[in-house]
Amino acid sequence: MSAVAAAMSERQILFEHVLEPGTGKAIELLKGQILRIEQVEGGQCADFNCFNLHDYKEFMHCGRTRTVHGFHPSKGTFMWSAPPRERAMLYILEDTVGRNDVLFPRCSAYVYEASYGFSVHTNCHDIQAEAQREYGLTPDDVHDSFNLFMCTGVDQDGHAFMTRQTTKAGDHVDLLALMDVLAVPNVCGADVMRTSNFALKPLKLTVFAATEADLARVPKTPVLKSQRTPKDFRNPTIKADRALRRDSSYRSEFPNTPIRITELPVELSAEEFAAFKAVKRTDIYGEDDAAALRDLLFSWWEERFLHAHAGAPAIESE
């Protein structure tokens, strides 16, 4: 038996639930617990929202997750929270399919009325809103979803597309909580799209206590000064009313301003200057050698140190 299989066999089951079509479930998933989202029949997409259990303003952010891990995060990647927190909330410990999506938004009532003429239709936004209501959240608090088992891509014209999936009964994704979270999976409501092969089917949820072997598989993520929480905010109070009114006492205090520009002379040998002239982007910068050299420097930096994933944090490998 492999180490992974042994760890799974030792896990204690804490909770089990079957999500029927048209439903979702808000689950308190504590740090060190694992949520398994599993196919019952196969071919079903699951939408997923996630909030810091102790501060709902910190939530899973598809944009940051997409920047770090690409359009299809899978086993060995993280779900990140929105700026300015930008912390790893969950780790994808297992994924038997490897086709998830952070490109498409959740489906909504508007989509079905605008596209199909259905003024009443099951949809992910409304399902999420109802599941989240158990914890006092409103439809405004539903955020872009992590779409599990959803097969998507981008065509040559830059348009996103989705296609049918090939998941089978028993296929699953295991999400390990790295902090206390409110995890909210739902059965995607799209029965007239390819998302879930033009049907709605149940999904099984299981919460496990992670083993020491499970926890040891998680790479370390950075702890940075820029990961700010409400204690660092100039205004840490959540606005309670809906209307927007100007604060007459407000005086701007933008960080990192005023911007300072310092000229830095760069000496190039004749050979270096000739190489520079051969590759500089005259199509963009014309004869502005300083701007062209700056472009070369930071383009090299991105390729050498960021591996084309601009904004990605340094994550220690297993």
Short mmCIF file of C-alpha atoms in Angstrom, two decimals:
data_model
loop_
_atom_site.label_atom_id
_atom_site.label_comp_id
_atom_site.label_asym_id
_atom_site.label_seq_id
_atom_site.Cartn_x
_atom_site.Cartn_y
_atom_site.Cartn_z
CA MET A 1 0.00 0.00 0.00
CA SER A 2 1.35 3.45 -0.94
CA ALA A 3 1.92 6.15 1.68
CA VAL A 4 -0.97 8.16 0.21
CA ALA A 5 -3.35 5.20 0.31
CA ALA A 6 -2.29 4.39 3.87
CA ALA A 7 -2.96 7.97 4.97
CA MET A 8 -6.40 7.90 3.37
CA SER A 9 -7.30 4.63 5.08
CA GLU A 10 -6.42 6.11 8.47
CA ARG A 11 -8.60 9.20 8.11
CA GLN A 12 -11.46 9.62 10.55
CA ILE A 13 -14.80 10.46 8.91
CA LEU A 14 -16.39 13.50 10.59
CA PHE A 15 -19.34 14.24 8.31
CA GLU A 16 -21.14 12.81 5.28
CA HIS A 17 -23.82 14.36 3.13
CA VAL A 18 -25.31 13.87 -0.34
CA LEU A 19 -25.95 17.05 -2.31
CA GLU A 20 -29.08 16.60 -4.37
CA PRO A 21 -29.52 18.57 -7.62
CA GLY A 22 -30.61 22.15 -6.92
CA THR A 23 -28.88 22.24 -3.52
CA GLY A 24 -25.68 23.28 -1.82
CA LYS A 25 -24.29 23.00 1.71
CA ALA A 26 -22.34 25.41 3.92
CA ILE A 27 -19.80 23.42 5.96
CA GLU A 28 -17.55 24.58 8.78
CA LEU A 29 -14.26 23.07 7.64
CA LEU A 30 -11.65 23.59 10.33
CA LYS A 31 -7.90 23.83 9.81
CA GLY A 32 -6.53 20.32 9.28
CA GLN A 33 -9.80 18.89 7.97
CA ILE A 34 -10.37 17.56 4.45
CA LEU A 35 -13.49 18.04 2.35
CA ARG A 36 -13.97 15.41 -0.36
CA ILE A 37 -16.35 16.32 -3.19
CA GLU A 38 -17.19 13.09 -4.99
CA GLN A 39 -19.07 12.00 -8.09
CA VAL A 40 -22.06 9.75 -7.32
CA GLU A 41 -23.03 8.97 -10.90
CA GLY A 42 -20.36 10.90 -12.82
CA GLY A 43 -20.54 13.85 -15.17
CA GLN A 44 -21.49 16.52 -12.63
CA CYS A 45 -19.85 19.92 -12.12
CA ALA A 46 -19.62 21.36 -8.59
CA ASP A 47 -19.38 25.08 -7.91
CA PHE A 48 -17.45 26.08 -4.79
CA ASN A 49 -17.28 29.20 -2.59
CA CYS A 50 -15.07 29.56 0.47
CA PHE A 51 -14.78 32.14 3.27
CA ASN A 52 -12.51 32.62 6.27
CA LEU A 53 -14.80 31.33 9.04
CA HIS A 54 -13.75 34.16 11.35
CA ASP A 55 -13.76 37.00 8.78
CA TYR A 56 -16.09 36.53 5.84
CA LYS A 57 -14.47 39.43 3.98
CA GLU A 58 -11.55 37.09 3.31
CA PHE A 59 -12.76 34.73 0.59
CA MET A 60 -11.36 32.43 -2.07
CA HIS A 61 -10.33 34.48 -5.09
CA CYS A 62 -10.36 32.94 -8.55
CA GLY A 63 -8.27 35.76 -9.98
CA ARG A 64 -5.32 35.24 -7.65
CA THR A 65 -5.66 31.44 -7.88
CA ARG A 66 -5.77 31.68 -11.68
CA THR A 67 -2.64 33.87 -11.76
CA VAL A 68 -0.67 31.46 -9.59
CA HIS A 69 -1.86 28.10 -10.93
CA GLY A 70 -3.41 28.74 -14.34
CA PHE A 71 -6.93 28.11 -15.65
CA HIS A 72 -7.15 24.51 -14.40
CA PRO A 73 -5.78 24.15 -10.84
CA SER A 74 -5.48 20.54 -9.76
CA LYS A 75 -3.63 18.30 -7.30
CA GLY A 76 -0.75 20.06 -5.58
CA THR A 77 -2.10 23.60 -5.93
CA PHE A 78 -3.74 26.05 -3.56
CA MET A 79 -6.89 28.14 -3.39
CA TRP A 80 -5.87 31.71 -2.54
CA SER A 81 -7.82 34.50 -0.86
CA ALA A 82 -8.44 37.91 -2.41
CA PRO A 83 -6.15 40.91 -2.01
CA PRO A 84 -5.01 42.30 0.33
CA ARG A 85 -5.01 39.04 2.35
CA GLU A 86 -3.69 36.78 -0.47
CA ARG A 87 -3.22 33.73 1.71
CA ALA A 88 -3.49 30.04 0.88
CA MET A 89 -6.88 28.93 2.25
CA LEU A 90 -7.12 25.38 0.90
CA TYR A 91 -4.74 22.87 -0.65
CA ILE A 92 -5.85 20.39 -3.33
CA LEU A 93 -4.55 17.21 -1.78
CA GLU A 94 -6.05 14.78 -4.30
CA ASP A 95 -7.76 15.08 -7.66
CA THR A 96 -8.60 11.94 -9.60
CA VAL A 97 -9.67 13.84 -12.73
CA GLY A 98 -7.49 16.94 -13.02
CA ARG A 99 -10.04 19.11 -14.83
CA ASN A 100 -11.18 22.08 -12.76
CA ASP A 101 -11.87 25.66 -13.81
CA VAL A 102 -11.29 29.18 -12.47
CA LEU A 103 -12.12 30.90 -15.76
CA PHE A 104 -15.91 30.84 -16.00
CA PRO A 105 -18.18 32.69 -13.56
CA ARG A 106 -21.03 30.91 -11.77
CA CYS A 107 -24.24 30.51 -13.73
CA SER A 108 -27.07 32.81 -12.72
CA ALA A 109 -30.78 33.41 -13.26
CA TYR A 110 -29.88 36.14 -15.75
CA VAL A 111 -27.91 33.67 -17.90
CA TYR A 112 -30.86 31.32 -18.30
CA GLU A 113 -33.39 34.05 -19.01
CA ALA A 114 -31.12 35.94 -21.41
CA SER A 115 -29.84 32.87 -23.25
CA TYR A 116 -32.71 30.38 -23.04
CA GLY A 117 -35.79 32.40 -22.10
CA PHE A 118 -36.20 30.61 -18.75
CA SER A 119 -37.26 33.19 -16.18
CA VAL A 120 -37.19 30.45 -13.53
CA HIS A 121 -34.30 27.99 -13.59
CA THR A 122 -31.96 26.38 -11.10
CA ASN A 123 -28.64 28.25 -11.07
CA CYS A 124 -25.43 28.35 -9.04
CA HIS A 125 -25.73 31.91 -7.78
CA ASP A 126 -29.15 31.33 -6.22
CA ILE A 127 -28.15 27.94 -4.81
CA GLN A 128 -25.02 29.43 -3.27
CA ALA A 129 -26.98 32.37 -1.85
CA GLU A 130 -29.43 30.04 -0.12
CA ALA A 131 -26.72 27.78 1.29
CA GLN A 132 -24.76 30.77 2.56
CA ARG A 133 -27.87 32.29 4.17
CA GLU A 134 -27.51 29.70 6.95
CA TYR A 135 -24.50 31.75 8.10
CA GLY A 136 -26.06 35.19 7.67
CA LEU A 137 -24.61 35.95 4.23
CA THR A 138 -26.59 37.53 1.40
CA PRO A 139 -26.73 37.06 -2.39
CA ASP A 140 -24.22 39.92 -2.62
CA ASP A 141 -21.66 37.78 -0.79
CA VAL A 142 -21.58 34.98 -3.38
CA HIS A 143 -18.23 35.20 -5.16
CA ASP A 144 -16.77 33.78 -8.37
CA SER A 145 -16.76 30.02 -8.02
CA PHE A 146 -14.06 27.41 -8.25
CA ASN A 147 -15.67 25.03 -10.76
CA LEU A 148 -14.74 21.47 -9.93
CA PHE A 149 -14.78 18.80 -12.69
CA MET A 150 -15.59 21.48 -15.30
CA CYS A 151 -13.78 21.12 -18.66
CA THR A 152 -12.94 24.50 -20.18
CA GLY A 153 -10.37 26.16 -22.39
CA VAL A 154 -9.61 29.25 -24.49
CA ASP A 155 -9.78 29.16 -28.27
CA GLN A 156 -7.44 30.89 -30.75
CA ASP A 157 -9.68 33.97 -30.80
CA GLY A 158 -9.37 34.36 -27.04
CA HIS A 159 -12.90 33.18 -26.23
CA ALA A 160 -13.51 30.81 -23.33
CA PHE A 161 -15.33 27.57 -24.06
CA MET A 162 -16.61 24.59 -22.10
CA THR A 163 -17.09 21.01 -23.17
CA ARG A 164 -18.43 17.74 -21.81
CA GLN A 165 -16.68 15.94 -18.97
CA THR A 166 -15.74 12.28 -18.58
CA THR A 167 -15.88 11.87 -14.80
CA LYS A 168 -17.10 8.58 -13.40
CA ALA A 169 -18.68 7.52 -10.11
CA GLY A 170 -16.08 7.71 -7.37
CA ASP A 171 -13.98 10.45 -8.97
CA HIS A 172 -13.24 13.10 -6.36
CA VAL A 173 -11.30 16.14 -5.23
CA ASP A 174 -9.92 16.39 -1.68
CA LEU A 175 -9.54 19.92 -0.28
CA LEU A 176 -7.41 20.36 2.85
CA ALA A 177 -8.24 23.43 4.97
CA LEU A 178 -5.21 25.53 5.87
CA MET A 179 -7.35 27.80 8.06
CA ASP A 180 -10.85 27.59 9.51
CA VAL A 181 -13.19 28.16 6.57
CA LEU A 182 -16.83 28.07 5.60
CA ALA A 183 -16.76 25.79 2.56
CA VAL A 184 -19.82 25.98 0.29
CA PRO A 185 -20.07 23.41 -2.53
CA ASN A 186 -23.19 23.11 -4.68
CA VAL A 187 -24.45 20.95 -7.52
CA CYS A 188 -24.09 23.16 -10.60
CA GLY A 189 -27.54 24.10 -11.92
CA ALA A 190 -26.62 23.96 -15.63
CA ASP A 191 -28.69 21.18 -17.17
CA VAL A 192 -29.01 22.88 -20.57
CA MET A 193 -25.26 23.32 -21.08
CA ARG A 194 -22.33 20.97 -21.64
CA THR A 195 -21.05 21.78 -18.14
CA SER A 196 -22.50 18.59 -16.62
CA ASN A 197 -23.32 16.77 -19.86
CA PHE A 198 -26.82 18.25 -20.09
CA ALA A 199 -28.09 16.75 -16.82
CA LEU A 200 -28.15 17.28 -13.04
CA LYS A 201 -26.85 14.56 -10.71
CA PRO A 202 -26.05 14.34 -6.98
CA LEU A 203 -22.63 14.75 -5.39
CA LYS A 204 -21.33 13.23 -2.18
CA LEU A 205 -19.56 15.28 0.50
CA THR A 206 -17.29 13.75 3.12
CA VAL A 207 -15.28 15.59 5.77
CA PHE A 208 -12.22 13.80 7.16
CA ALA A 209 -9.71 14.63 9.85
CA ALA A 210 -6.36 14.90 8.07
CA THR A 211 -3.59 12.54 9.12
CA GLU A 212 -0.04 13.63 9.85
CA ALA A 213 0.93 12.17 6.47
CA ASP A 214 -1.71 14.34 4.77
CA LEU A 215 -0.45 17.49 6.47
CA ALA A 216 3.17 16.68 5.61
CA ARG A 217 2.34 16.79 1.89
CA VAL A 218 1.49 20.49 1.88
CA PRO A 219 4.28 22.75 0.56
CA LYS A 220 5.09 25.84 2.60
CA THR A 221 3.79 29.17 1.35
CA PRO A 222 5.37 32.56 2.10
CA VAL A 223 4.36 34.81 4.97
CA LEU A 224 4.84 38.36 3.66
CA LYS A 225 4.39 41.88 5.02
CA SER A 226 2.01 42.64 2.16
CA GLN A 227 -0.54 40.06 3.36
CA ARG A 228 -2.67 42.53 5.28
CA THR A 229 -5.58 41.86 7.63
CA PRO A 230 -8.08 44.33 9.16
CA LYS A 231 -5.63 45.29 11.92
CA ASP A 232 -3.53 46.89 9.16
CA PHE A 233 -6.40 48.82 7.54
CA ARG A 234 -6.92 52.55 8.02
CA ASN A 235 -10.64 51.71 8.18
CA PRO A 236 -11.17 48.21 9.64
CA THR A 237 -14.94 48.67 10.14
CA ILE A 238 -17.29 46.85 7.79
CA LYS A 239 -19.79 49.28 6.28
CA ALA A 240 -23.23 48.40 7.61
CA ASP A 241 -25.59 50.50 5.46
CA ARG A 242 -26.17 50.34 1.73
CA ALA A 243 -26.01 54.01 0.69
CA LEU A 244 -22.68 55.61 -0.17
CA ARG A 245 -21.95 58.96 1.46
CA ARG A 246 -18.80 61.06 1.41
CA ASP A 247 -16.82 61.32 4.65
CA SER A 248 -16.21 65.07 5.04
CA SER A 249 -13.23 64.38 7.33
CA TYR A 250 -11.47 62.24 4.72
CA ARG A 251 -7.95 63.27 3.75
CA SER A 252 -6.14 61.02 1.28
CA GLU A 253 -3.17 59.02 2.58
CA PHE A 254 -2.20 56.88 -0.39
CA PRO A 255 0.60 54.45 0.44
CA ASN A 256 3.91 54.70 -1.41
CA THR A 257 3.28 58.28 -2.52
CA PRO A 258 4.52 60.64 -3.73
CA ILE A 259 6.16 58.41 -6.33
CA ARG A 260 9.88 59.08 -6.62
CA ILE A 261 11.71 58.69 -9.93
CA THR A 262 15.47 58.27 -9.81
CA GLU A 263 17.67 58.15 -12.87
CA LEU A 264 20.09 55.23 -12.81
CA PRO A 265 22.87 55.46 -15.40
CA VAL A 266 23.71 52.13 -17.05
CA GLU A 267 27.03 51.80 -18.79
CA LEU A 268 27.17 49.41 -21.74
CA SER A 269 30.26 48.33 -23.59
CA ALA A 270 30.30 48.70 -27.37
CA GLU A 271 29.56 45.00 -27.70
CA GLU A 272 26.70 45.15 -25.17
CA PHE A 273 25.24 48.23 -26.85
CA ALA A 274 25.33 46.52 -30.22
CA ALA A 275 23.51 43.49 -28.75
CA PHE A 276 20.97 45.82 -27.14
CA LYS A 277 20.29 47.65 -30.41
CA ALA A 278 19.73 44.30 -32.14
CA VAL A 279 16.94 43.21 -29.79
CA LYS A 280 15.37 46.40 -28.46
CA ARG A 281 11.64 46.91 -29.17
CA THR A 282 11.67 49.89 -31.53
CA ASP A 283 8.08 49.03 -32.51
CA ILE A 284 7.01 50.02 -29.00
CA TYR A 285 9.67 52.39 -27.70
CA GLY A 286 11.07 53.98 -30.84
CA GLU A 287 14.38 55.67 -29.98
CA ASP A 288 13.72 55.74 -26.22
CA ASP A 289 16.69 53.55 -25.25
CA ALA A 290 16.03 53.87 -21.51
CA ALA A 291 12.48 52.49 -21.81
CA ALA A 292 13.65 49.74 -24.16
CA LEU A 293 16.42 48.68 -21.77
CA ARG A 294 13.99 48.67 -18.85
CA ASP A 295 11.70 46.40 -20.87
CA LEU A 296 14.56 43.99 -21.59
CA LEU A 297 15.61 43.86 -17.96
CA PHE A 298 12.20 43.12 -16.52
CA SER A 299 11.23 40.76 -19.34
CA TRP A 300 14.37 38.77 -18.52
CA TRP A 301 13.47 38.91 -14.82
CA GLU A 302 9.98 37.53 -15.46
CA GLU A 303 11.29 34.68 -17.59
CA ARG A 304 14.17 33.85 -15.25
CA PHE A 305 12.55 34.16 -11.84
CA LEU A 306 8.76 34.19 -12.31
CA HIS A 307 8.64 31.52 -15.01
CA ALA A 308 6.01 33.58 -16.88
CA HIS A 309 3.64 33.54 -13.88
CA ALA A 310 3.77 37.21 -12.94
CA GLY A 311 2.66 37.79 -9.37
CA ALA A 312 3.06 34.19 -8.26
CA PRO A 313 4.43 33.68 -4.75
CA ALA A 314 7.43 31.50 -4.06
CA ILE A 315 6.10 28.11 -2.96
CA GLU A 316 8.44 25.50 -1.54
CA SER A 317 8.21 22.20 -3.38
CA GLU A 318 7.44 18.95 -1.60
#
